[in-house]
mmCIF file of C-alpha atoms in Angstrom:
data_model
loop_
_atom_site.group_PDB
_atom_site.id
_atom_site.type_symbol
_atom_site.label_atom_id
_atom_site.label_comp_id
_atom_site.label_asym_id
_atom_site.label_seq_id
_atom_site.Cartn_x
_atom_site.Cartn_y
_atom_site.Cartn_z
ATOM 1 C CA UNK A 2 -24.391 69.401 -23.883
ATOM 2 C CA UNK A 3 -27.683 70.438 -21.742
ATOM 3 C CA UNK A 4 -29.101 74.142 -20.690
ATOM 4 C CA UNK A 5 -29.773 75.197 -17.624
ATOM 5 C CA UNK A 6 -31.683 78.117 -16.402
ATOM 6 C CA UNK A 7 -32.766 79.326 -12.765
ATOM 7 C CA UNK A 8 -34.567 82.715 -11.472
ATOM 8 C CA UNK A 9 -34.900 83.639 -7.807
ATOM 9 C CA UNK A 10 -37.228 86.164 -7.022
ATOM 10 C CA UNK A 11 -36.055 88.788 -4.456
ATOM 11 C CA UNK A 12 -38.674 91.428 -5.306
ATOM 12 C CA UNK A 13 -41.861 89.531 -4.615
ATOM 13 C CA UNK A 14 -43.776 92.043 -6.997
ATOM 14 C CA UNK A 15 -42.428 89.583 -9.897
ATOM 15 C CA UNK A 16 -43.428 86.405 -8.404
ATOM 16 C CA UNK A 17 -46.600 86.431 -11.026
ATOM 17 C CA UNK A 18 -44.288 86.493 -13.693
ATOM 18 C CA UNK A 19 -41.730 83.660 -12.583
ATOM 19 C CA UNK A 20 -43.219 80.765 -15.178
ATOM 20 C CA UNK A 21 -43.530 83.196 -18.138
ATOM 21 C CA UNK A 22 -39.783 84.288 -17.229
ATOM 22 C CA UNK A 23 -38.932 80.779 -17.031
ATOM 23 C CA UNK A 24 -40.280 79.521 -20.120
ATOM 24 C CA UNK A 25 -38.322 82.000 -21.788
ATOM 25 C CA UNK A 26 -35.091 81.030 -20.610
ATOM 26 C CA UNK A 27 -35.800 77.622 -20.969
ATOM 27 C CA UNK A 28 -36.603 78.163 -24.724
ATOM 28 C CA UNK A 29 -33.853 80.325 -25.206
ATOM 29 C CA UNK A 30 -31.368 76.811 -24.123
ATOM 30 C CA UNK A 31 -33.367 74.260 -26.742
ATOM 31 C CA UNK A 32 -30.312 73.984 -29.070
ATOM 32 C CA UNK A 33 -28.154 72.671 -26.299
ATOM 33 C CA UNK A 34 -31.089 69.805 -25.183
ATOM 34 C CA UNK A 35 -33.939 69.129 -27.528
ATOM 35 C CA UNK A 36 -34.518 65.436 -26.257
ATOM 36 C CA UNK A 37 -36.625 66.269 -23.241
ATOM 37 C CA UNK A 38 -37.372 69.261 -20.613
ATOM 38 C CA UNK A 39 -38.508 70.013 -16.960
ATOM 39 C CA UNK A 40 -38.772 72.458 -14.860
ATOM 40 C CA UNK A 41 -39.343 73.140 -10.704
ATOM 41 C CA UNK A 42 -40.950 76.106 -9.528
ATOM 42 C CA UNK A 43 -41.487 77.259 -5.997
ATOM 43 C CA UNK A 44 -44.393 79.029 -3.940
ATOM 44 C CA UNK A 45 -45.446 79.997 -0.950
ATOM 45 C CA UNK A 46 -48.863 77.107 -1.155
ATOM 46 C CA UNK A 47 -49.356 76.864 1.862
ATOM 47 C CA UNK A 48 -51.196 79.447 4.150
ATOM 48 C CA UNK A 49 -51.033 77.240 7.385
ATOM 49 C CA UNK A 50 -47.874 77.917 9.782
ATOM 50 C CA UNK A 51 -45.053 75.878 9.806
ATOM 51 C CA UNK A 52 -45.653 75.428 14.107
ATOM 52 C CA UNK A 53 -49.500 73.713 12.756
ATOM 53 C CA UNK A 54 -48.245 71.367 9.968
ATOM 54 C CA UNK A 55 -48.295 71.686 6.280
ATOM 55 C CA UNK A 56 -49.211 70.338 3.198
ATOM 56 C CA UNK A 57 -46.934 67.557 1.109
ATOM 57 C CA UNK A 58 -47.191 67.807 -2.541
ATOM 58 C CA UNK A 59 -45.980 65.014 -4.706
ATOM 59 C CA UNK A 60 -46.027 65.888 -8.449
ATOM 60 C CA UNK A 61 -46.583 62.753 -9.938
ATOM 61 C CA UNK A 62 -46.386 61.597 -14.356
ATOM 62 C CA UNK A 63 -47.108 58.712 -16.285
ATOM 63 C CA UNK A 64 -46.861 57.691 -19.367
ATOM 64 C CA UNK A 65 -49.673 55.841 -19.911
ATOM 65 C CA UNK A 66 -53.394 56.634 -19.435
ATOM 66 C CA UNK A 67 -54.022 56.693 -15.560
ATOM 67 C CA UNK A 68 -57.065 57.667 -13.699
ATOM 68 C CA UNK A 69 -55.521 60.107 -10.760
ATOM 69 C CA UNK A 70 -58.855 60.007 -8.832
ATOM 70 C CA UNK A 71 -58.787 56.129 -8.618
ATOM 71 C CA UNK A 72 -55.052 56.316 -8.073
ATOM 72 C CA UNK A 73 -55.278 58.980 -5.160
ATOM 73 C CA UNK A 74 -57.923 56.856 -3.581
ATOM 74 C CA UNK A 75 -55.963 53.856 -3.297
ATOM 75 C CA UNK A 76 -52.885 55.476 -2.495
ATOM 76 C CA UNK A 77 -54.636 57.059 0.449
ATOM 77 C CA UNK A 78 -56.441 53.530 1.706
ATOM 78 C CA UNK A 79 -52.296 52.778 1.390
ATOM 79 C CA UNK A 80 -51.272 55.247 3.697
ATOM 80 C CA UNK A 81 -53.931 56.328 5.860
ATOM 81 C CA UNK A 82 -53.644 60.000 4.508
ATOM 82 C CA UNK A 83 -56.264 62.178 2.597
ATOM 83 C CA UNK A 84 -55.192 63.142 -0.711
ATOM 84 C CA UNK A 85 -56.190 65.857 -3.040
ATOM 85 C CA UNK A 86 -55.855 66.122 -6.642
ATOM 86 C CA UNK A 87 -55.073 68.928 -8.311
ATOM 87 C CA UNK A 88 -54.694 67.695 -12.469
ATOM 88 C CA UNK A 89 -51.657 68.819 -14.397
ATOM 89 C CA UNK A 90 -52.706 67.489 -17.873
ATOM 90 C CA UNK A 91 -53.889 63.653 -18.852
ATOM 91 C CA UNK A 92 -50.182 62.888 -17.979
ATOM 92 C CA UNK A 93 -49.647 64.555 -14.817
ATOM 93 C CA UNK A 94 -51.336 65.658 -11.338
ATOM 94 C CA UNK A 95 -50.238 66.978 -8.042
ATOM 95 C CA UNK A 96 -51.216 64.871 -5.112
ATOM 96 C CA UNK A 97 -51.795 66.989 -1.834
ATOM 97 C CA UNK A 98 -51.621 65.806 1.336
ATOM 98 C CA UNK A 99 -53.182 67.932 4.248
ATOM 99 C CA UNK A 100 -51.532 67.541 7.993
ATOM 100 C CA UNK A 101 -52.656 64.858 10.267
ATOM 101 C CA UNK A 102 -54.141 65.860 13.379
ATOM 102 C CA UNK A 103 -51.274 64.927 14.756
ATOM 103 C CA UNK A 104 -49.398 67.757 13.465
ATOM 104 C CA UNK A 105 -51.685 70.185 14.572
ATOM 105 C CA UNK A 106 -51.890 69.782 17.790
ATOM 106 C CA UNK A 107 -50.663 72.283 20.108
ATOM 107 C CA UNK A 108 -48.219 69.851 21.634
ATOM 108 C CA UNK A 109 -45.782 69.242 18.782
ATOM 109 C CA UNK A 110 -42.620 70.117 18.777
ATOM 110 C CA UNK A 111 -40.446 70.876 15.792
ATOM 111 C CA UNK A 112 -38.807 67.732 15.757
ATOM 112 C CA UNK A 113 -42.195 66.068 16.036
ATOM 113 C CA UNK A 114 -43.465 68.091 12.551
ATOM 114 C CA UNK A 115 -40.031 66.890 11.180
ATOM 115 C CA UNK A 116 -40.490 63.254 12.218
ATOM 116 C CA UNK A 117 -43.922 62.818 11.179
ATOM 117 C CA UNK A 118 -43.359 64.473 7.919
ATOM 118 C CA UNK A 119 -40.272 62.267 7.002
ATOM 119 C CA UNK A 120 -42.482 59.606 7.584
ATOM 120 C CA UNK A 121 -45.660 60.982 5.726
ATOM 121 C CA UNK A 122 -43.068 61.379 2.656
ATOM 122 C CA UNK A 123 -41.409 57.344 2.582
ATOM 123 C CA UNK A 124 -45.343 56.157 3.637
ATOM 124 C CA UNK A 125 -46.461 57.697 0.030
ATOM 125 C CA UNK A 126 -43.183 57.096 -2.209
ATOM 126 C CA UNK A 127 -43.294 53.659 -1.291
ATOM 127 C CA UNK A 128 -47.152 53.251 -1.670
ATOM 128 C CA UNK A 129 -46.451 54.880 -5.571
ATOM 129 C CA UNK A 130 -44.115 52.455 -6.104
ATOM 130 C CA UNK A 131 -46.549 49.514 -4.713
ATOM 131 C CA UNK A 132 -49.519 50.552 -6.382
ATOM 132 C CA UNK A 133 -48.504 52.462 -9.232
ATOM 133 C CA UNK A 134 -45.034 51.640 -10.505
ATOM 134 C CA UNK A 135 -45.177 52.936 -13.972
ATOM 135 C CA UNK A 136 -45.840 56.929 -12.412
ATOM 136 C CA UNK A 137 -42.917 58.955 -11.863
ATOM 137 C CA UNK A 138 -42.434 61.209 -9.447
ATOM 138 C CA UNK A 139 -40.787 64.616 -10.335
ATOM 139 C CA UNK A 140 -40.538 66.297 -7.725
ATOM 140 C CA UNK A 141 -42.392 66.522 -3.852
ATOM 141 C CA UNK A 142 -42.474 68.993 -1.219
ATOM 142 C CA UNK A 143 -44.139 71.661 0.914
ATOM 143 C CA UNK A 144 -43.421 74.626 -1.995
ATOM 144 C CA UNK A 145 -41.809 73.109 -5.171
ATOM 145 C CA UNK A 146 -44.006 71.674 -8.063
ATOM 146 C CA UNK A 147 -41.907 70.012 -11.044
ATOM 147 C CA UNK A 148 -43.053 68.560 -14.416
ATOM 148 C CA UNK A 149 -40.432 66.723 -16.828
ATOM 149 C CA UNK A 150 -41.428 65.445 -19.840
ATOM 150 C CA UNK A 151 -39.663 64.270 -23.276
ATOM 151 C CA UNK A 152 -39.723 66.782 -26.365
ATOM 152 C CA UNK A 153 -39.225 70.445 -26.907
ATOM 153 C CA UNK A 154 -38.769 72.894 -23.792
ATOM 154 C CA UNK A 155 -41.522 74.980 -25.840
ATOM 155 C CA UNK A 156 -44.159 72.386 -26.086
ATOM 156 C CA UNK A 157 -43.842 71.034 -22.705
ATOM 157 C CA UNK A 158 -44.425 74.320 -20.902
ATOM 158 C CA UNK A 159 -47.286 75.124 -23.369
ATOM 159 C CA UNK A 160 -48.829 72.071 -22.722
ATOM 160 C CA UNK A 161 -49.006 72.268 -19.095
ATOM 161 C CA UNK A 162 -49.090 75.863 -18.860
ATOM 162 C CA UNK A 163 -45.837 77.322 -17.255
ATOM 163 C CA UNK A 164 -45.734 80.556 -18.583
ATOM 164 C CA UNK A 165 -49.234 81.200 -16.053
ATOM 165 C CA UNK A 166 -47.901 80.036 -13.238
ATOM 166 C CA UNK A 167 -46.245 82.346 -10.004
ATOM 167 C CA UNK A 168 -43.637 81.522 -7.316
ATOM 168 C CA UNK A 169 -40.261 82.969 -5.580
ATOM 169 C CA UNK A 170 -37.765 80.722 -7.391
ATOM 170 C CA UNK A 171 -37.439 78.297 -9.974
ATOM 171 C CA UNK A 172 -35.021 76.060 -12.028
ATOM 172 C CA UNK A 173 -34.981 74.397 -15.326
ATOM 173 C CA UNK A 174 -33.093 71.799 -17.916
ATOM 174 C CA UNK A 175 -33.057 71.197 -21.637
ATOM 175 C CA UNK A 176 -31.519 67.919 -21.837
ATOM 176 C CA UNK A 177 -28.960 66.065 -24.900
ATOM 177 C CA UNK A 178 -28.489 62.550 -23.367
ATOM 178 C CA UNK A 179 -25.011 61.573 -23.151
ATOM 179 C CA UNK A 180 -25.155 59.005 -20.161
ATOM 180 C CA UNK A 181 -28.233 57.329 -20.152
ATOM 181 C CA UNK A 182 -32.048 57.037 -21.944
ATOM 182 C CA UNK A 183 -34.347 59.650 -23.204
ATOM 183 C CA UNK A 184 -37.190 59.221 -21.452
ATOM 184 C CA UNK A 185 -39.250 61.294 -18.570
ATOM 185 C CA UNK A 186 -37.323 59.129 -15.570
ATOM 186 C CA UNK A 187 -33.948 60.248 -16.737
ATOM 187 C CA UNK A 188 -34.730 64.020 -17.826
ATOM 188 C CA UNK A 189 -33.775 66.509 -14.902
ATOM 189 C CA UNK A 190 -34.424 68.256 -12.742
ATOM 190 C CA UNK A 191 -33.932 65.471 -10.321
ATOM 191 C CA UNK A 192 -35.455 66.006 -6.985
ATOM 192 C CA UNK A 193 -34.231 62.958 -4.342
ATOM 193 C CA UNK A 194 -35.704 64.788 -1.196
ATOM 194 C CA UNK A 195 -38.556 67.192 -0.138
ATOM 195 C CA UNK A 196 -38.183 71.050 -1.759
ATOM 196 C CA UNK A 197 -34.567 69.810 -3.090
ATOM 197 C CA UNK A 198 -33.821 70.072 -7.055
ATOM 198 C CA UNK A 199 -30.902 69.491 -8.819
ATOM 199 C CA UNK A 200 -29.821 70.168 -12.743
ATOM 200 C CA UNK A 201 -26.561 69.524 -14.347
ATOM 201 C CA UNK A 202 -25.329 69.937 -17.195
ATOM 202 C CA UNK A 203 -21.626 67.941 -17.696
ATOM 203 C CA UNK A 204 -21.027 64.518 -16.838
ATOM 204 C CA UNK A 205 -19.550 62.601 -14.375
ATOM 205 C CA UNK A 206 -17.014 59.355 -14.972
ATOM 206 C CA UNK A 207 -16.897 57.857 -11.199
ATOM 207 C CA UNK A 208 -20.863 57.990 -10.564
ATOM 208 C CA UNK A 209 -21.577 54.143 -11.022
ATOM 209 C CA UNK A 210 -19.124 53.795 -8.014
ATOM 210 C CA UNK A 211 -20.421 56.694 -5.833
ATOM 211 C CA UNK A 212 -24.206 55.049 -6.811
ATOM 212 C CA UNK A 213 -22.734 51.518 -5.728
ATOM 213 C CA UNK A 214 -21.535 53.374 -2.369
ATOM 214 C CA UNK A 215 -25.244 54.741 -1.916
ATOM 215 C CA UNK A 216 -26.430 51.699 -2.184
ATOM 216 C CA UNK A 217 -24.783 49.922 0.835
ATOM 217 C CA UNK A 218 -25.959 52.881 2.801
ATOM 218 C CA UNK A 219 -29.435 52.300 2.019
ATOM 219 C CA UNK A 220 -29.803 55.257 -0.772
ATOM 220 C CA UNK A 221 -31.978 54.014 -3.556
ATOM 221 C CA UNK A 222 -31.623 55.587 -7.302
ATOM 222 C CA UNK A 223 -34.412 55.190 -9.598
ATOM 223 C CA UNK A 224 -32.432 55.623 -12.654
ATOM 224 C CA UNK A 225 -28.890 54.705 -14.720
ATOM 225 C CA UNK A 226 -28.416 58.682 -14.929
ATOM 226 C CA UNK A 227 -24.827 60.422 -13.735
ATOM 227 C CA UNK A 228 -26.534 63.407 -12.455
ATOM 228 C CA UNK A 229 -29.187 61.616 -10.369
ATOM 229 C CA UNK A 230 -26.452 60.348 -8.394
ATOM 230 C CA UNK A 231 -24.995 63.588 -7.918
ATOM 231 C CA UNK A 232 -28.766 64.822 -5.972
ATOM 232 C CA UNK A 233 -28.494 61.192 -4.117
ATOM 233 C CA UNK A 234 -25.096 62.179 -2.730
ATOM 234 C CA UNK A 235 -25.863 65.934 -1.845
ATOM 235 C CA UNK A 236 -29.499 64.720 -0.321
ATOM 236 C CA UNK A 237 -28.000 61.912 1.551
ATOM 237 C CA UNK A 238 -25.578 64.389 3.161
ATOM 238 C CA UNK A 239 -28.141 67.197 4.095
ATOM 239 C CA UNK A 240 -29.789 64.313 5.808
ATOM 240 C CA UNK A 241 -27.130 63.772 8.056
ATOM 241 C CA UNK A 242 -27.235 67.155 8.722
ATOM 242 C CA UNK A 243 -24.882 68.773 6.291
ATOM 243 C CA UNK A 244 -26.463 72.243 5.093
ATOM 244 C CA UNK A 245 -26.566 72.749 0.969
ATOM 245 C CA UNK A 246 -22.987 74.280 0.906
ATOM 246 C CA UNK A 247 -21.238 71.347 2.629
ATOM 247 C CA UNK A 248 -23.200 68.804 0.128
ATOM 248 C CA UNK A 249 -21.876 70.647 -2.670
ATOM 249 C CA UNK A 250 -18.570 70.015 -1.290
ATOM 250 C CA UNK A 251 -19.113 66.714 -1.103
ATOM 251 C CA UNK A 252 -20.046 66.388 -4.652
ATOM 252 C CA UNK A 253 -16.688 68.415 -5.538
ATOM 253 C CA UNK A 254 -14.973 66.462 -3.124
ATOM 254 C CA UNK A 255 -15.865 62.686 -4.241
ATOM 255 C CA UNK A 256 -17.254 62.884 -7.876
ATOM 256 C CA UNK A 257 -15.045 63.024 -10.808
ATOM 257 C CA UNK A 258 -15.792 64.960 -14.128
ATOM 258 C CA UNK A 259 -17.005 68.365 -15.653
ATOM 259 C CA UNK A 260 -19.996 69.923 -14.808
ATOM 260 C CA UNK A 261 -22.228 72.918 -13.485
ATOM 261 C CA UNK A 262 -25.062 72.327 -10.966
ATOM 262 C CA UNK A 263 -27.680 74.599 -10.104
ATOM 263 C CA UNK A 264 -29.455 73.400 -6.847
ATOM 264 C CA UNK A 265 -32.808 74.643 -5.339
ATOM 265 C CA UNK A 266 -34.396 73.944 -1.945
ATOM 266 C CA UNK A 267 -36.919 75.975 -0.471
ATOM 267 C CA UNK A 268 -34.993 78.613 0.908
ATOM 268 C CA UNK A 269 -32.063 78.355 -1.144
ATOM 269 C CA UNK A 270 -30.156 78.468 -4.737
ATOM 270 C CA UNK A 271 -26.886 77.685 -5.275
ATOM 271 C CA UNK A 272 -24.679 77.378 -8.397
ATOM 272 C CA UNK A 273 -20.889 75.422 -8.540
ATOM 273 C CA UNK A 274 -18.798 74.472 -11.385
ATOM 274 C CA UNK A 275 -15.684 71.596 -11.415
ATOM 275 C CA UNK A 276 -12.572 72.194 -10.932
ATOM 276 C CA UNK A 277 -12.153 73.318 -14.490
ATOM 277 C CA UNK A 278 -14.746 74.936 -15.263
ATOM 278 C CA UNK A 279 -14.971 74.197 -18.656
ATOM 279 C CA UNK A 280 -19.017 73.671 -18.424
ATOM 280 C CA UNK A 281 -20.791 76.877 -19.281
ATOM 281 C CA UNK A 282 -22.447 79.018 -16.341
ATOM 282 C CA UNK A 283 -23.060 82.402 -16.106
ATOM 283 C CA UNK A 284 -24.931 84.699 -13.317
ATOM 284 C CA UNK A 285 -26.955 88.136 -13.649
ATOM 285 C CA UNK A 286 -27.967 89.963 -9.815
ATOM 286 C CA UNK A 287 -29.843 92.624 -9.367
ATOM 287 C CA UNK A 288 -31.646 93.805 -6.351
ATOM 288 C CA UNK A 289 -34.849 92.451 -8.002
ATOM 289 C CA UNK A 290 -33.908 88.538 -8.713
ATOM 290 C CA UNK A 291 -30.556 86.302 -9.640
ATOM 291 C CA UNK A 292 -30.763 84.384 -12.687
ATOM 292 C CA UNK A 293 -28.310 81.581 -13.921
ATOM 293 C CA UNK A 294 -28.422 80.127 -16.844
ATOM 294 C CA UNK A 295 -25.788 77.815 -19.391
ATOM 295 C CA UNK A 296 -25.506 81.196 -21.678
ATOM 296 C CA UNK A 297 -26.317 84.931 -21.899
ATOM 297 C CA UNK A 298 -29.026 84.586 -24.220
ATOM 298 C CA UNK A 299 -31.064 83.438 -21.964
ATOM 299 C CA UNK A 300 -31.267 86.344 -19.686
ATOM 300 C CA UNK A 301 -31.275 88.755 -22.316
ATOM 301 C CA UNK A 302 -35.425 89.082 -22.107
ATOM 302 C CA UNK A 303 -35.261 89.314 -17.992
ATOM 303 C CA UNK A 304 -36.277 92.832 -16.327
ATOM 304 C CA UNK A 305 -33.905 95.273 -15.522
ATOM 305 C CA UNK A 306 -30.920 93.116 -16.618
ATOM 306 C CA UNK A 307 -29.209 95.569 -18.604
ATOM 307 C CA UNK A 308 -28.332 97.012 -15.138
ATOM 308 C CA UNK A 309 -27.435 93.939 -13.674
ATOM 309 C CA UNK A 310 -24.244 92.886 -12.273
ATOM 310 C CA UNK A 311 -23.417 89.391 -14.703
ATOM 311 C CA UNK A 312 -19.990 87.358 -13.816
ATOM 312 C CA UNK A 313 -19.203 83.840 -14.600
ATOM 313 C CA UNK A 314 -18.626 81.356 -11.290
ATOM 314 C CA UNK A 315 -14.439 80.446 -10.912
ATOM 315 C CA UNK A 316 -14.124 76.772 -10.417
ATOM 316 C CA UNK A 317 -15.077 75.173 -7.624
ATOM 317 C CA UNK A 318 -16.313 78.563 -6.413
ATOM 318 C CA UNK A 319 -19.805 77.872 -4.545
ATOM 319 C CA UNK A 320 -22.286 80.587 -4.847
ATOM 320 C CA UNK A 321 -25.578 80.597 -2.613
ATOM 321 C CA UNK A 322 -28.535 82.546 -1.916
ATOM 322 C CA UNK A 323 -31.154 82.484 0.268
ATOM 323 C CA UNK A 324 -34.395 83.745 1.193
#
């Protein structure tokens, strides 16, 4: 049994407010995962058009005592790139990287910005993993930041500060392991490609086989957990050019079990249950925001939702909007 909770922002007048919403959903789902926490949250960062290049933000966490100045340095004599730091707590930073001059030149097309960016992103995930293999990395991206950490949903977004921060859309998990660890790898969201999240709540009973499958196709998992698997599978298949609705249908299509996901990329948020539905989920809309979350409760406290229109998703049902 896990919560999950998710706001996106259509009235940007609330986009302040999206953490402090946030935390209170999440805190509202702590008896259904006390183990461990995280949270994504997007925003527009990023002031330079998308024709110019933008900047890659990796949100990075360890847990043990790391310098992130020393680490950025020689993560950047790795790659070639300039990094900034921006310092989440002693545990976690954001690394940014600005565009190459390469991607501003007048010259590029869009499949050039693509192209270098793909390889901007595998250049640093592989230099982490070189230099610094005890750091995780939550979450990466032009507009989503993510923290996960193991303890309280509370505590964790006290301690690095959720309720201040602002965005257009964001997701979160409280976590009760059933298939794997407790630790900060293994808590969700899970976030396999750029500005793509993924939390679940359920579990799945063919996902060593669908990981094995990955595997011969060159898709790496980090962890033993079902539902990282799950945001392997739908990544893989956006990469071949399958849009978020088709990869959901892919995950309905060749993993077994019961479960809700609620999935986030920078444009979109989507919500589908099993074929049985027998995982929680429930949806509030109203021309300010949609909110999901595992149970009512949680969007009790939201603005306006009194008013809103609130339905449960029918299995297998696929519900998406975008930006």
């Amino acid at each position: 049994m896990c919560g999950i909770v998710g706001l996106h922002l259509k009235n940007p007048g609330l986009q302040p407010r999206l953490g402090e919403l946030l935390t209170q959903m999440l805190e509202a789902m702590t008896t259904r995962g006390p183990d461990s926490a995280g949270i994504a949250v997007y925003a527009d960062r990023d002031p330079l058009p998308a024709a110019q290049g933008q900047e890659l933000r990796y949100s990075l966490r360890s847990n043990e005592t790391i310098d992130w100045d020393l680490l950025a340095k020689r993560i950047a004599a790795e790659t070639g790139r300039d990094i900034r730091v921006e310092p989440l707590g002693s545990d976690s930073a954001v690394f940014v990287s600005p565009p190459t001059a390469t991607n501003t030149a007048e010259t590029n097309t869009a499949e050039t910005n693509t192209a270098e960016t793909n390889t901007a992103e595998t250049s640093f995930l592989a230099a982490v993993r070189r230099v610094a293999p005890q750091v995780t990395v939550p979450g990466f991206g032009r507009s989503m930041v993510g923290v996960k950490d193991v303890g309280a949903p509370a505590a964790i977004c006290a301690r690095y500060g959720i309720p201040g921060w602002g965005g257009y859309q964001g997701i979160g998990h409280t976590r009760m392991a059933t298939e794997s660890a407790v630790t900060t790898a293994h808590s969700h969201p899970f976030a396999p490609a750029a500005d793509l999240a993924l939390v679940h709540n359920g579990s799945f009973s063919n996902y060593a086989t669908i990981r094995g499958r990955l595997a011969r196709q060159g898709v790496r998992c980090d962890t033993d957990n079902d539902s990282e698997v799950a945001a392997r599978l739908v990544a893989a298949r956006m990469a071949e050019g399958a849009d978020l609705e088709e990869g959901l249908r892919t995950v309905l299509k060749e993993m077994d079990g019961f479960f809700t996901l609620l999935v986030t990329t920078r444009t979109q948020f989507a919500v589908v249950r099993d074929s049985f539905a027998c995982k929680p989920a429930v949806v509030a809309e109203t021309p300010d925001y949609v909110a999901m979350a595992s149970e009512y409760h949680a969007l009790a406290g939201l603005p306006g939702v009194t008013g809103a229109r609130v339905f449960e998703p029918m299995p297998e049902e696929i519900h998406v909007w975008s930006r």
